[in-house]
mmCIF file of C-alpha atoms and ligand atoms in Angstrom:
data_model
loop_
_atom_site.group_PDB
_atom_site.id
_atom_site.type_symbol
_atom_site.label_atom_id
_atom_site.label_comp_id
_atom_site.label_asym_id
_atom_site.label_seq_id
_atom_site.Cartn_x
_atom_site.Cartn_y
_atom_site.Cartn_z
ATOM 1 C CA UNK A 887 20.231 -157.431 -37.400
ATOM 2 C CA UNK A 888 19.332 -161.346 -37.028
ATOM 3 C CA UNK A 889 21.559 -161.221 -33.973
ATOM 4 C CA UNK A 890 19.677 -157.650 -32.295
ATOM 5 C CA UNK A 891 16.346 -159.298 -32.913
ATOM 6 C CA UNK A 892 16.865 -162.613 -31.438
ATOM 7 C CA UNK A 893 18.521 -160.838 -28.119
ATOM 8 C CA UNK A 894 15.182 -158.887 -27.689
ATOM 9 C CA UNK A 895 12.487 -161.210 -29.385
ATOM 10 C CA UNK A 896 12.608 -163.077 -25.893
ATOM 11 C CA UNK A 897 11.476 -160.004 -23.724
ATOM 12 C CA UNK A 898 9.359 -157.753 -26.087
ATOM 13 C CA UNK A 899 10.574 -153.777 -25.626
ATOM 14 C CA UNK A 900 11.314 -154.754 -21.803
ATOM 15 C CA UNK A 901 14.501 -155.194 -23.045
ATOM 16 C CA UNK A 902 14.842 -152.849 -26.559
ATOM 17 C CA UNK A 903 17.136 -151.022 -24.510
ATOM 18 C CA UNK A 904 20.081 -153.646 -25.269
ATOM 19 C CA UNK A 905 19.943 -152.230 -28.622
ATOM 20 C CA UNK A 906 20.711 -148.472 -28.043
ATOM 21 C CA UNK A 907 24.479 -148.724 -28.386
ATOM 22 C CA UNK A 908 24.476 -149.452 -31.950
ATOM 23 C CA UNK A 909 23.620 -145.426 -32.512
ATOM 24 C CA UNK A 910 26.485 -144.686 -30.846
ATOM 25 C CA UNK A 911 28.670 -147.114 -32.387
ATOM 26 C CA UNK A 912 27.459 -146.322 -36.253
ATOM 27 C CA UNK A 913 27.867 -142.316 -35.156
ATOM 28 C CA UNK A 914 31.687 -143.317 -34.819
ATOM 29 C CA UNK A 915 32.145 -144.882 -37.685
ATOM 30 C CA UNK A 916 30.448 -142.539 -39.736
ATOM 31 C CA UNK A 917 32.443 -139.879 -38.016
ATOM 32 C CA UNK A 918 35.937 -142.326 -38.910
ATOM 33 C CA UNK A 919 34.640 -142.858 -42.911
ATOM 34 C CA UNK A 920 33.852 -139.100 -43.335
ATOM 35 C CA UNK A 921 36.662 -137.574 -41.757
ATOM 36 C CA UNK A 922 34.314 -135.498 -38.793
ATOM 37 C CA UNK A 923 33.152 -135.390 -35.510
ATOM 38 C CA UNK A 924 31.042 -137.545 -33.821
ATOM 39 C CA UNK A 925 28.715 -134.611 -32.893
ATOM 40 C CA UNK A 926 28.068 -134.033 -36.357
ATOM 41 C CA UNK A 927 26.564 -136.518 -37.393
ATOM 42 C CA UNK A 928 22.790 -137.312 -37.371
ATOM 43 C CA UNK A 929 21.033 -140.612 -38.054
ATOM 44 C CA UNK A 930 17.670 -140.302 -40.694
ATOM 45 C CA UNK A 931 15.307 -142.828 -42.852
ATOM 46 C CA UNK A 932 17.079 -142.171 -45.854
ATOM 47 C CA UNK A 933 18.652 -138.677 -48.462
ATOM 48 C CA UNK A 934 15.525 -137.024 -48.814
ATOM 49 C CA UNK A 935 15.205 -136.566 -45.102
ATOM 50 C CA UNK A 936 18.141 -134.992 -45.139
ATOM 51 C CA UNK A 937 18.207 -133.093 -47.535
ATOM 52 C CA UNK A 938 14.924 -132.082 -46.579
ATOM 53 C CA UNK A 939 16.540 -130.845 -42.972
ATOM 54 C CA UNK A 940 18.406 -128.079 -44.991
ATOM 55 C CA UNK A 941 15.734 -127.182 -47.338
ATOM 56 C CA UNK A 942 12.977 -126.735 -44.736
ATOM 57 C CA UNK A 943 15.285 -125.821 -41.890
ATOM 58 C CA UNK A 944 17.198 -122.593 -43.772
ATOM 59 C CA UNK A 945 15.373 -119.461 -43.244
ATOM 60 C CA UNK A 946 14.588 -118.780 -46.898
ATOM 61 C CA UNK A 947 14.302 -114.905 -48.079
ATOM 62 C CA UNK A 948 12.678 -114.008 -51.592
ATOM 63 C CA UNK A 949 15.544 -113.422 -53.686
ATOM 64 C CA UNK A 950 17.430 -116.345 -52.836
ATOM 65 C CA UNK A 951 18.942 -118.350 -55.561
ATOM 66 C CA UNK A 952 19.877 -122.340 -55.418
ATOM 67 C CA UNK A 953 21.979 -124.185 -57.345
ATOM 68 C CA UNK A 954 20.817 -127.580 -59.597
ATOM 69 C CA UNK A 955 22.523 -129.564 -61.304
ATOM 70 C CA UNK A 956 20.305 -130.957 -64.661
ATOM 71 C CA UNK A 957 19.817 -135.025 -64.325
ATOM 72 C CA UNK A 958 20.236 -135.298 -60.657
ATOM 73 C CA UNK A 959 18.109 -137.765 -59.399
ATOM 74 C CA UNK A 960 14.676 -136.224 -58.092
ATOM 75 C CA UNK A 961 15.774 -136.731 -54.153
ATOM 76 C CA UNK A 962 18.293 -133.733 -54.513
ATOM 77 C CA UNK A 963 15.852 -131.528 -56.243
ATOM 78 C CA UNK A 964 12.641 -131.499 -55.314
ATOM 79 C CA UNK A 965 12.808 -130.834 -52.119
ATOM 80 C CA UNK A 966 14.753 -127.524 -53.711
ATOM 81 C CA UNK A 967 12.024 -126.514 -55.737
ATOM 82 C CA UNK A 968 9.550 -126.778 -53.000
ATOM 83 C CA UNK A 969 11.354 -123.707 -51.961
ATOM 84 C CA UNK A 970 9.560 -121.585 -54.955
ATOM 85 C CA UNK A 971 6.855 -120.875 -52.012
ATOM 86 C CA UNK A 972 9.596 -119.019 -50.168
ATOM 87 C CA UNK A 973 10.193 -116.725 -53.457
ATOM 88 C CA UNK A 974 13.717 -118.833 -53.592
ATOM 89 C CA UNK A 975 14.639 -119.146 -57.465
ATOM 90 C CA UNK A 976 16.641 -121.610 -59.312
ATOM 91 C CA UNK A 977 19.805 -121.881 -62.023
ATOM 92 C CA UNK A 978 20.295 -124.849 -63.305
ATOM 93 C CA UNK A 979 23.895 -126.692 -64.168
ATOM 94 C CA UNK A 980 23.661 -128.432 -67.682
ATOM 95 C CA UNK A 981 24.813 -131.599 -68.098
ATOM 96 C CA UNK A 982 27.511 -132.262 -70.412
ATOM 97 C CA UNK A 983 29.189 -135.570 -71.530
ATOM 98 C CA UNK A 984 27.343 -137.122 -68.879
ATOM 99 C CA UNK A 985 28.590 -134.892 -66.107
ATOM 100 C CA UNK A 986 28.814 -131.328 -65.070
ATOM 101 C CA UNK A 987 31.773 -128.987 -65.659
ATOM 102 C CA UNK A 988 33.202 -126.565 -63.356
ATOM 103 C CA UNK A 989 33.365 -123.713 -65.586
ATOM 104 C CA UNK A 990 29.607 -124.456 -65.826
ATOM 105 C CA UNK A 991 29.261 -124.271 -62.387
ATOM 106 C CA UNK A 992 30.584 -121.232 -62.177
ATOM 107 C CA UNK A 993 28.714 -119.758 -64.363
ATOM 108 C CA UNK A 994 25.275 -120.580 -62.489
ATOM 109 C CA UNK A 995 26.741 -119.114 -58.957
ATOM 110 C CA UNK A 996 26.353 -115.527 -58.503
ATOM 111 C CA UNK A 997 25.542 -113.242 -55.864
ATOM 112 C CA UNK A 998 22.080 -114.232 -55.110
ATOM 113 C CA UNK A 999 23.245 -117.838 -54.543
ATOM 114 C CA UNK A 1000 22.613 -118.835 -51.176
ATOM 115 C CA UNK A 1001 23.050 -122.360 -51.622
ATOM 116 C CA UNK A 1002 24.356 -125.188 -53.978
ATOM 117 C CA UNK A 1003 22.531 -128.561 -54.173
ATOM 118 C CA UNK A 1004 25.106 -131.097 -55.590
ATOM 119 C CA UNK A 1005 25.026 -135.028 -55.609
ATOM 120 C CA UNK A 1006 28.207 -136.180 -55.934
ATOM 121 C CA UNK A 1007 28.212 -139.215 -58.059
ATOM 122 C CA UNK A 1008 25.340 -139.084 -60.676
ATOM 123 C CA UNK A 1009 23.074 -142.157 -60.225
ATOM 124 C CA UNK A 1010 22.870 -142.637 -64.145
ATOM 125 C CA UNK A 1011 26.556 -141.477 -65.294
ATOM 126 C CA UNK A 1012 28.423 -142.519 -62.075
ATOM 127 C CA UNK A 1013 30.302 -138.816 -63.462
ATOM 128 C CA UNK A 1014 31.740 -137.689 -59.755
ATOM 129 C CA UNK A 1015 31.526 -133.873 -59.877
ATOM 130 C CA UNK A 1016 34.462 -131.658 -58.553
ATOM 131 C CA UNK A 1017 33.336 -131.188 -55.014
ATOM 132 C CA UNK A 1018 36.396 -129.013 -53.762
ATOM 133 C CA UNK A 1019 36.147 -126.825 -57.082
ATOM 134 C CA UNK A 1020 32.200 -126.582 -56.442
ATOM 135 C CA UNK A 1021 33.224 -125.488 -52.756
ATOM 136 C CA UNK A 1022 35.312 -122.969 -53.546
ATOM 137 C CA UNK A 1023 33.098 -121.454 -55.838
ATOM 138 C CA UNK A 1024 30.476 -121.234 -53.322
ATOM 139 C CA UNK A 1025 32.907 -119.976 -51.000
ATOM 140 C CA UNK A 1026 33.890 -117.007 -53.041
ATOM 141 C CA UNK A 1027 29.656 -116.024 -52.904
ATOM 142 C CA UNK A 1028 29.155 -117.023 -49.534
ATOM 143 C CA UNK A 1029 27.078 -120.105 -50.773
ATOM 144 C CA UNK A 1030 26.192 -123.059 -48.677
ATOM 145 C CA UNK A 1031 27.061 -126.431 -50.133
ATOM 146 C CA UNK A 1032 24.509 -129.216 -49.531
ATOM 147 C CA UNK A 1033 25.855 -133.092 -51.147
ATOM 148 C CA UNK A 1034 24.064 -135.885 -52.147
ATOM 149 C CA UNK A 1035 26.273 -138.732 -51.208
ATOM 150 C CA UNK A 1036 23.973 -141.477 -51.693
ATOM 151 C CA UNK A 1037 26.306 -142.819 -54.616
ATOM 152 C CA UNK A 1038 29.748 -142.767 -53.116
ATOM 153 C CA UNK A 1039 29.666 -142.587 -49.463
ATOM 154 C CA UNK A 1040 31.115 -146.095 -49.068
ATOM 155 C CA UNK A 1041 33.210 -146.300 -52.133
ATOM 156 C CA UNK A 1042 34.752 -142.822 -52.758
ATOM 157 C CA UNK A 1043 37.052 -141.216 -49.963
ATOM 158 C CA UNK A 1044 35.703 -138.299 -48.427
ATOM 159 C CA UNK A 1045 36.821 -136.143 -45.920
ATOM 160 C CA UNK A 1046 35.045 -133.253 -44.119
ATOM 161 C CA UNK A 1047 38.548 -131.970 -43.041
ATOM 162 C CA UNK A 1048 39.819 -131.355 -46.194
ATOM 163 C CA UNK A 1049 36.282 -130.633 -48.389
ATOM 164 C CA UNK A 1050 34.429 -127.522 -46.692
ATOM 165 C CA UNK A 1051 30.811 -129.182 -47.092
ATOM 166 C CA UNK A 1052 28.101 -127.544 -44.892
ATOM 167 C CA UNK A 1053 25.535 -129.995 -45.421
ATOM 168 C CA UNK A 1054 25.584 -133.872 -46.686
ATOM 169 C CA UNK A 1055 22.872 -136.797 -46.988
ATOM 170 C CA UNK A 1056 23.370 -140.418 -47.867
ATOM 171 C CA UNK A 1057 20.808 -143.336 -47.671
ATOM 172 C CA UNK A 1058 22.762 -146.645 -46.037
ATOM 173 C CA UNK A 1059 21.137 -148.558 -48.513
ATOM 174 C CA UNK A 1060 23.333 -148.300 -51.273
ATOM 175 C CA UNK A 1061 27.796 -148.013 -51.559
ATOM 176 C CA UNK A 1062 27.187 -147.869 -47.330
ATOM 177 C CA UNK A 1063 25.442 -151.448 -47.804
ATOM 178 C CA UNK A 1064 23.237 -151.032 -44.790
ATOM 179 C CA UNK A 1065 19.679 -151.566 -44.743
ATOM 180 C CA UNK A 1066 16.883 -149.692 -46.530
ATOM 181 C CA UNK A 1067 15.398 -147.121 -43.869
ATOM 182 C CA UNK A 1068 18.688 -145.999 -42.676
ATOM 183 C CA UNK A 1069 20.585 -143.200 -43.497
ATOM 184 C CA UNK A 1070 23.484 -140.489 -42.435
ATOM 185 C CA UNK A 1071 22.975 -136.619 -42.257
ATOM 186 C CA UNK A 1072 26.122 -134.569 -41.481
ATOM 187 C CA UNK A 1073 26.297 -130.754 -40.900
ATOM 188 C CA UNK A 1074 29.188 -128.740 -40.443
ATOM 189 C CA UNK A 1075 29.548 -127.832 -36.375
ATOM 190 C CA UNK A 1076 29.228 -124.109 -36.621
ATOM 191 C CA UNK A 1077 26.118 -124.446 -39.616
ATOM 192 C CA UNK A 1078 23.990 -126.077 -36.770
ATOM 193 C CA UNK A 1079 22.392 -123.112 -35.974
ATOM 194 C CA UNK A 1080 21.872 -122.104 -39.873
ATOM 195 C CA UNK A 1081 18.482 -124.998 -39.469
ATOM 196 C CA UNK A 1082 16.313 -123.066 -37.537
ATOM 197 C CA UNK A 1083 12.792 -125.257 -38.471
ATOM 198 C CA UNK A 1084 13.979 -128.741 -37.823
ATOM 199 C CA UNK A 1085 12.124 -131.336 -36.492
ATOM 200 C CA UNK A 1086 12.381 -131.883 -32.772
ATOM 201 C CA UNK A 1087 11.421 -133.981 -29.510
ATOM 202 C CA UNK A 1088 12.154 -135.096 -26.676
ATOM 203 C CA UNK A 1089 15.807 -136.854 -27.511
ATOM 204 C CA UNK A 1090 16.753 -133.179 -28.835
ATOM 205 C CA UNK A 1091 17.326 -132.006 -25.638
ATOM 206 C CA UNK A 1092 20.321 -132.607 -22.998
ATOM 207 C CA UNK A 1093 19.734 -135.346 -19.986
ATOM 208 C CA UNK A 1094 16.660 -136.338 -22.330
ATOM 209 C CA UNK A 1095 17.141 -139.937 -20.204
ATOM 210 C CA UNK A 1096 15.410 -137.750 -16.976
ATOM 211 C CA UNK A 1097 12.266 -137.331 -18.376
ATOM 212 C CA UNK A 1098 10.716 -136.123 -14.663
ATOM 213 C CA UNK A 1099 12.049 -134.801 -11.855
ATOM 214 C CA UNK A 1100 9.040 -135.898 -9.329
ATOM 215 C CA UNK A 1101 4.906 -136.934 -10.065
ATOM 216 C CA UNK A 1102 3.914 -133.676 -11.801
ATOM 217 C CA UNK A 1103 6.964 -132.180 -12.117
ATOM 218 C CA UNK A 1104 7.864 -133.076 -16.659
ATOM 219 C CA UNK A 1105 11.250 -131.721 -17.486
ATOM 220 C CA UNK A 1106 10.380 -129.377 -20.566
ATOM 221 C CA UNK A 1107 13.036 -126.882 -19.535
ATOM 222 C CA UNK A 1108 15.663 -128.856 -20.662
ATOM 223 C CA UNK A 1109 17.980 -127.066 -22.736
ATOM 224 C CA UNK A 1110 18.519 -128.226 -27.099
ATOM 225 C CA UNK A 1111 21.216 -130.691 -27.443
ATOM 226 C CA UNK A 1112 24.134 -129.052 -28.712
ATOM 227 C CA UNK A 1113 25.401 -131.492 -31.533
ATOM 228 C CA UNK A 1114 23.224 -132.254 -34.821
ATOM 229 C CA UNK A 1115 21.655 -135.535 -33.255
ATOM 230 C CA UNK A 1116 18.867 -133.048 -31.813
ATOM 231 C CA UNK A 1117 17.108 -133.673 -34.918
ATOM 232 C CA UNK A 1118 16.541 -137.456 -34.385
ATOM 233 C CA UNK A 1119 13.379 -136.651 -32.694
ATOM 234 C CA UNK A 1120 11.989 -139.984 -30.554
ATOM 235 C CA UNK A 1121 12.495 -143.924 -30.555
ATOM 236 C CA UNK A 1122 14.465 -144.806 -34.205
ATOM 237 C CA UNK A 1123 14.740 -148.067 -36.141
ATOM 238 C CA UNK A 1124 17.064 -150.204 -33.237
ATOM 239 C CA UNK A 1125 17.178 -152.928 -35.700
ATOM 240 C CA UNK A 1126 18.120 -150.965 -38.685
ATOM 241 C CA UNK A 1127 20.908 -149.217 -36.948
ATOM 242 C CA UNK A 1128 22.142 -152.685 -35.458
ATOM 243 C CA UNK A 1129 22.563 -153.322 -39.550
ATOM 244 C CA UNK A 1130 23.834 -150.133 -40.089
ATOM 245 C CA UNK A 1131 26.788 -150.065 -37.431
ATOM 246 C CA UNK A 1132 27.622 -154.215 -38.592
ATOM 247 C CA UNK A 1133 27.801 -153.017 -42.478
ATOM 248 C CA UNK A 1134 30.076 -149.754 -41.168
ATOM 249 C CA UNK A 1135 32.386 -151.780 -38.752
ATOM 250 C CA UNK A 1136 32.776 -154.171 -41.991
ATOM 251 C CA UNK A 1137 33.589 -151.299 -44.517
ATOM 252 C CA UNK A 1138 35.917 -150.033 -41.798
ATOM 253 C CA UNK A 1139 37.558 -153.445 -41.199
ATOM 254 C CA UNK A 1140 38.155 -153.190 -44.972
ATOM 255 C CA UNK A 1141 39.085 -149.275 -45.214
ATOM 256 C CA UNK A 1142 37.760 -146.845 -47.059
ATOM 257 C CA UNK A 1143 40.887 -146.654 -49.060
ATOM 258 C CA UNK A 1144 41.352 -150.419 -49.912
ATOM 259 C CA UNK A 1145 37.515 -150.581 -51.126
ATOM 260 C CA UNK A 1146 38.077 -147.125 -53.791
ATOM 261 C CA UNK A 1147 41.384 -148.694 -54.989
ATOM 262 C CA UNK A 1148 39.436 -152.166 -55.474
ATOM 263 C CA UNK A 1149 36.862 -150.422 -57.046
ATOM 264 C CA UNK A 1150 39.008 -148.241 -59.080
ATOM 265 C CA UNK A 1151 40.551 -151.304 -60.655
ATOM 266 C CA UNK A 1152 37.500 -153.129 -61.532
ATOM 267 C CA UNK A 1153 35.836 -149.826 -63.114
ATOM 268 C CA UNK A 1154 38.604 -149.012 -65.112
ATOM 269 C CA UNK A 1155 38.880 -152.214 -66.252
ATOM 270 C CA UNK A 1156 35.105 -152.838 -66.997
ATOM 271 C CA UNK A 1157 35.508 -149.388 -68.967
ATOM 272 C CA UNK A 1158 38.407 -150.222 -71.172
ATOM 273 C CA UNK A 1159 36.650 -153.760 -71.537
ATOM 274 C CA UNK A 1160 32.934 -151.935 -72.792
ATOM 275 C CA UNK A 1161 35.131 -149.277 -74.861
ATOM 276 C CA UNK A 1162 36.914 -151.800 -76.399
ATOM 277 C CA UNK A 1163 33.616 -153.876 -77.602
ATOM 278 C CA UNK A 1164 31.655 -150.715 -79.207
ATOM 279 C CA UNK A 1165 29.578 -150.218 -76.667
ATOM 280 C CA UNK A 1166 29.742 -146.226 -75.130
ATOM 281 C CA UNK A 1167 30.775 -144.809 -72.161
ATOM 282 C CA UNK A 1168 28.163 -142.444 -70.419
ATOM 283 C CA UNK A 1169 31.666 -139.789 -69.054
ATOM 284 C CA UNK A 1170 34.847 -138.857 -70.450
ATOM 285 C CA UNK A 1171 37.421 -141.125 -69.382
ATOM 286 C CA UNK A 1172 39.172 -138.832 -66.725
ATOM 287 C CA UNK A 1173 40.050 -140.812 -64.131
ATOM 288 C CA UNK A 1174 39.777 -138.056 -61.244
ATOM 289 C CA UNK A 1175 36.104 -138.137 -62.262
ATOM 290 C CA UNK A 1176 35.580 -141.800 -61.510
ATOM 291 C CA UNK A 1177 33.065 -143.465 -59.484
ATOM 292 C CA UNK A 1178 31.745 -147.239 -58.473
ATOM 293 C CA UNK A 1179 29.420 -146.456 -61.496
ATOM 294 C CA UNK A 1180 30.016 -147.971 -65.373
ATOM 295 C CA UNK A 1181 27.351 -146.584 -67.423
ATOM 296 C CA UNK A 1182 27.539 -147.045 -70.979
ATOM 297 C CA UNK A 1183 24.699 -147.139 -74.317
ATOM 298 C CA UNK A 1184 24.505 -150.002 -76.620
ATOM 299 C CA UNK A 1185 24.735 -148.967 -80.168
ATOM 300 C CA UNK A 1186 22.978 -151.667 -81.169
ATOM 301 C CA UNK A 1187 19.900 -151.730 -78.831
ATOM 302 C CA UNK A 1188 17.755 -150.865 -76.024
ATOM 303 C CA UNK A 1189 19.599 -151.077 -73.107
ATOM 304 C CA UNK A 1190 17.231 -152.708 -70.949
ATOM 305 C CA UNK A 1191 17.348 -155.394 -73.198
ATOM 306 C CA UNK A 1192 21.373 -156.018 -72.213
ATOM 307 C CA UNK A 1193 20.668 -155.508 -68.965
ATOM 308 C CA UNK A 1194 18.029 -158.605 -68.911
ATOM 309 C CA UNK A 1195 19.978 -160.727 -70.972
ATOM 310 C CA UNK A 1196 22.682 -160.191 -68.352
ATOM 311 C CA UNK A 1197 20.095 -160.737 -65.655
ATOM 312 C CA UNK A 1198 19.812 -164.201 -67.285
ATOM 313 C CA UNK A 1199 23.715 -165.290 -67.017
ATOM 314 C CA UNK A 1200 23.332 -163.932 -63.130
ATOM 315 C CA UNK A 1201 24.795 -160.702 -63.408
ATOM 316 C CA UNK A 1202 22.744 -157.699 -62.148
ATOM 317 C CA UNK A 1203 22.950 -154.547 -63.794
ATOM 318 C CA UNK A 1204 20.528 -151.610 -63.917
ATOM 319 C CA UNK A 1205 19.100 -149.013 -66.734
ATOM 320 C CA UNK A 1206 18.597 -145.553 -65.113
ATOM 321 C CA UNK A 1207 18.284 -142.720 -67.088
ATOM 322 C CA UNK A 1208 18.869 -145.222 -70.206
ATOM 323 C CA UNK A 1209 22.056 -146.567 -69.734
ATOM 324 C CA UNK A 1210 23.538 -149.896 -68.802
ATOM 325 C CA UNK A 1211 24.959 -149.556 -65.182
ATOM 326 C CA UNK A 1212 27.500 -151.510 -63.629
ATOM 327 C CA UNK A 1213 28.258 -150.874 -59.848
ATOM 328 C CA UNK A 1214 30.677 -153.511 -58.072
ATOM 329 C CA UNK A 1215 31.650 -153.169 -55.104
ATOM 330 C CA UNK A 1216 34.677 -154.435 -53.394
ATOM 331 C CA UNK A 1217 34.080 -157.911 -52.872
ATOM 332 C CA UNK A 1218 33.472 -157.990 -56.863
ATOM 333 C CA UNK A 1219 36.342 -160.640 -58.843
ATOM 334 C CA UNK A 1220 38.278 -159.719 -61.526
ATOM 335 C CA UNK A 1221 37.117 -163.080 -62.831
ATOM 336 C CA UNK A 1222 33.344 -161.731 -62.454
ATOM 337 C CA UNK A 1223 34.089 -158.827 -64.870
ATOM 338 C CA UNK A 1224 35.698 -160.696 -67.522
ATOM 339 C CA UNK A 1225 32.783 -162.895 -67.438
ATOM 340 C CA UNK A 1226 30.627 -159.786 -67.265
ATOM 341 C CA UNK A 1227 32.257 -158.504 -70.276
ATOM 342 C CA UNK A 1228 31.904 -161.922 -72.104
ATOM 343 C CA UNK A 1229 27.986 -161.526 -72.168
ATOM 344 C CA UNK A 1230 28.453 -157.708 -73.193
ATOM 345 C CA UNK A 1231 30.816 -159.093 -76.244
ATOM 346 C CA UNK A 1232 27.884 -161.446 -77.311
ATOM 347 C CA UNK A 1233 25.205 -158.616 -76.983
ATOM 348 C CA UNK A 1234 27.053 -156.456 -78.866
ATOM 349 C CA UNK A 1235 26.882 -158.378 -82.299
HETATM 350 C C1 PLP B 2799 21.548 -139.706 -56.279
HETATM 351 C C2 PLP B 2799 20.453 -140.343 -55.485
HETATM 352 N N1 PLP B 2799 19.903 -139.682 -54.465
HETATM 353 C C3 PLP B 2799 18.939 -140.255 -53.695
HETATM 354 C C4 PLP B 2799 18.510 -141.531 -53.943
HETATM 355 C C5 PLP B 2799 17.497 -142.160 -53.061
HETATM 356 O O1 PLP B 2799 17.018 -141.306 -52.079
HETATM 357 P P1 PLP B 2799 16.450 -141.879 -50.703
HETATM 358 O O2 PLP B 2799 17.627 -142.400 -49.921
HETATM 359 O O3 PLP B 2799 15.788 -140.718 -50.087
HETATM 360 O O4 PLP B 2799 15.481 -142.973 -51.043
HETATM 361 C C6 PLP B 2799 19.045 -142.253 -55.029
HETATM 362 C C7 PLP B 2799 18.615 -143.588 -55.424
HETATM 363 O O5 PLP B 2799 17.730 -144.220 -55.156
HETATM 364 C C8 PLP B 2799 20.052 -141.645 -55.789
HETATM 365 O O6 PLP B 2799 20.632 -142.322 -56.787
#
């Protein structure tokens, strides 16, 4: 991003043009990390404006049901209940254990399910829900699935090939490490047409570039874009997405697959480390339902208190939902969790 700014800073937005291949570079490396084509990918601020592409864009009917999963975090479902003006109703997936189970699931899709609003990794559990189970579920209803994959787009392998997704949303600002105002929106090729109220403008439509063809003569005939980057509207964050595509060619340099193993190895040990010293896991300890996320409760205190104390010895840990929450990624040490797991030994006494 220091790099973008310091090309243009000379010549002001004479020159902002230099920046507009970073969109198309990110868009292939988005299209590379999540197994999909180029075309369906479309760049927005952050989740919420994605997710709120499929919420506002669906055409709604009174009768409709969604999907929710209890303890997602607010991004993936308020936009959802918004949709009470439509007459759409709700069923709600408990949480259990810290995640949500499939035969739980199943039980909240029926026939009146038009849609099912997952996030994939839990922000305060780091529980990863069954995505191809949830899928075919929907599948056997003829539900739309729409993911929030804010919390492991980045760190957990996913592929669009192999997981029949309609809809997903991820922030850059998180596993993606890109910065804060960026974020990806994919939707399956032949659901385009499914988001009938999305926002517009004039880069929505082909040969956008030729904005006149003579004094007088404005080109508003031109006809919609046919991939999902008709929704990007007008001018976009340049610098952002100069971040954006530098953090993606650097995950990609890395591969996808390299980073989950990484991070596989330093969650499972951080988990058998906090198990061992009393303190308690937030999931069951299947390892097919593993995530970049530790989250664990101190039995013997608040823990917000843990996580300050740890704040103090330089390690930075979090307290959503109540837990203690551990995320590294794959440039974490082994070394750092031991010594991560040496301050959790002395807060434990
Ligand atoms: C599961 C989940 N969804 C969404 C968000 C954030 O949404 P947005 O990218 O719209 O700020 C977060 C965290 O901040 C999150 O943990």
């Amino acid at each position: 991003m220091r790099i973008a700014l310091e090309e243009v800073l000379p010549y002001g937005s004479a020159e902002v043009g230099r920046l507009f291949g970073a969109r198309s570079t990110a868009r292939e490396l988005v299209a590379g990390l999540l197994d999909c084509a180029a075309e369906e990918i479309a760049f927005v601020p952050n989740t919420s404006t994605g997710i709120h592409l499929v919420a506002d864009g669906l055409d709604w009917r009174p009768g409709d049901q969604v999907v929710l999963f209890d303890r997602d975090f607010p991004a993936n479902v308020r936009p959802w209940l918004r949709l009470r003006r439509h007459g759409v109703t709700f069923r709600w997936v408990p949480m259990r254990d810290g995640g949500h189970r499939l035969e739980d699931v199943a039980a909240a899709i029926g026939p009146a399910t038009r849609l099912v609003a997952v996030g994939h990794v839990n922000f305060a559990t780091g529980f990863r829900c069954d995505l191809d189970g949830i899928c075919e579920l929907a599948a056997d209803v003829g539900a739309l699935v729409c993911v929030d994959a804010v919390q492991s787009l980045g760190v957990v392998p996913l592929s669009m090939a192999r997981t029949p997704v309609d809809f997903l949303a991820a922030g850059a600002q998180k596993w993606l490490c890109g910065p804060p105002g960026t974020g990806v929106f994919y939707c399956r090729a032949h659901r385009l047409d499914l988001l009938r109220s999305t926002p517009t403008g004039w880069f929505g439509f082909e040969g956008a570039a030729q904005v006149t063809n003579g004094p007088g003569h404005l080109r508003y005939d031109l006809p919609e874009r046919a991939d999902v980057g008709r929704i990007e509207g007008g001018t976009y964050d340049l610098l952002g997405m100069a971040g954006l595509a530098a953090a993606l060619a650097e995950l990609d340099a890395v591969g996808i697959d390299t980073v989950a193993a990484r991070v596989g190895s330093l969650t499972a040990r951080l988990r058998a480390g906090v198990t061992e010293l009393g303190y308690r896991p937030a999931t069951s300890s299947d390892d097919d339902l593993q995530s970049g996320i530790v989250s664990f409760s101190s039995p013997v205190g608040p823990g917000a208190e843990v996580v300050r104390k740890l704040a103090d010895a330089g390690i930075h840990a979090s307290t959503p939902d109540g837990y203690i929450r551990i995320s590294p990624h794959f440039w974490t040490t082994g070394e750092e969790i031991e010594m991560c797991l040496r301050e959790l030994a002395v807060h434990q006494r």
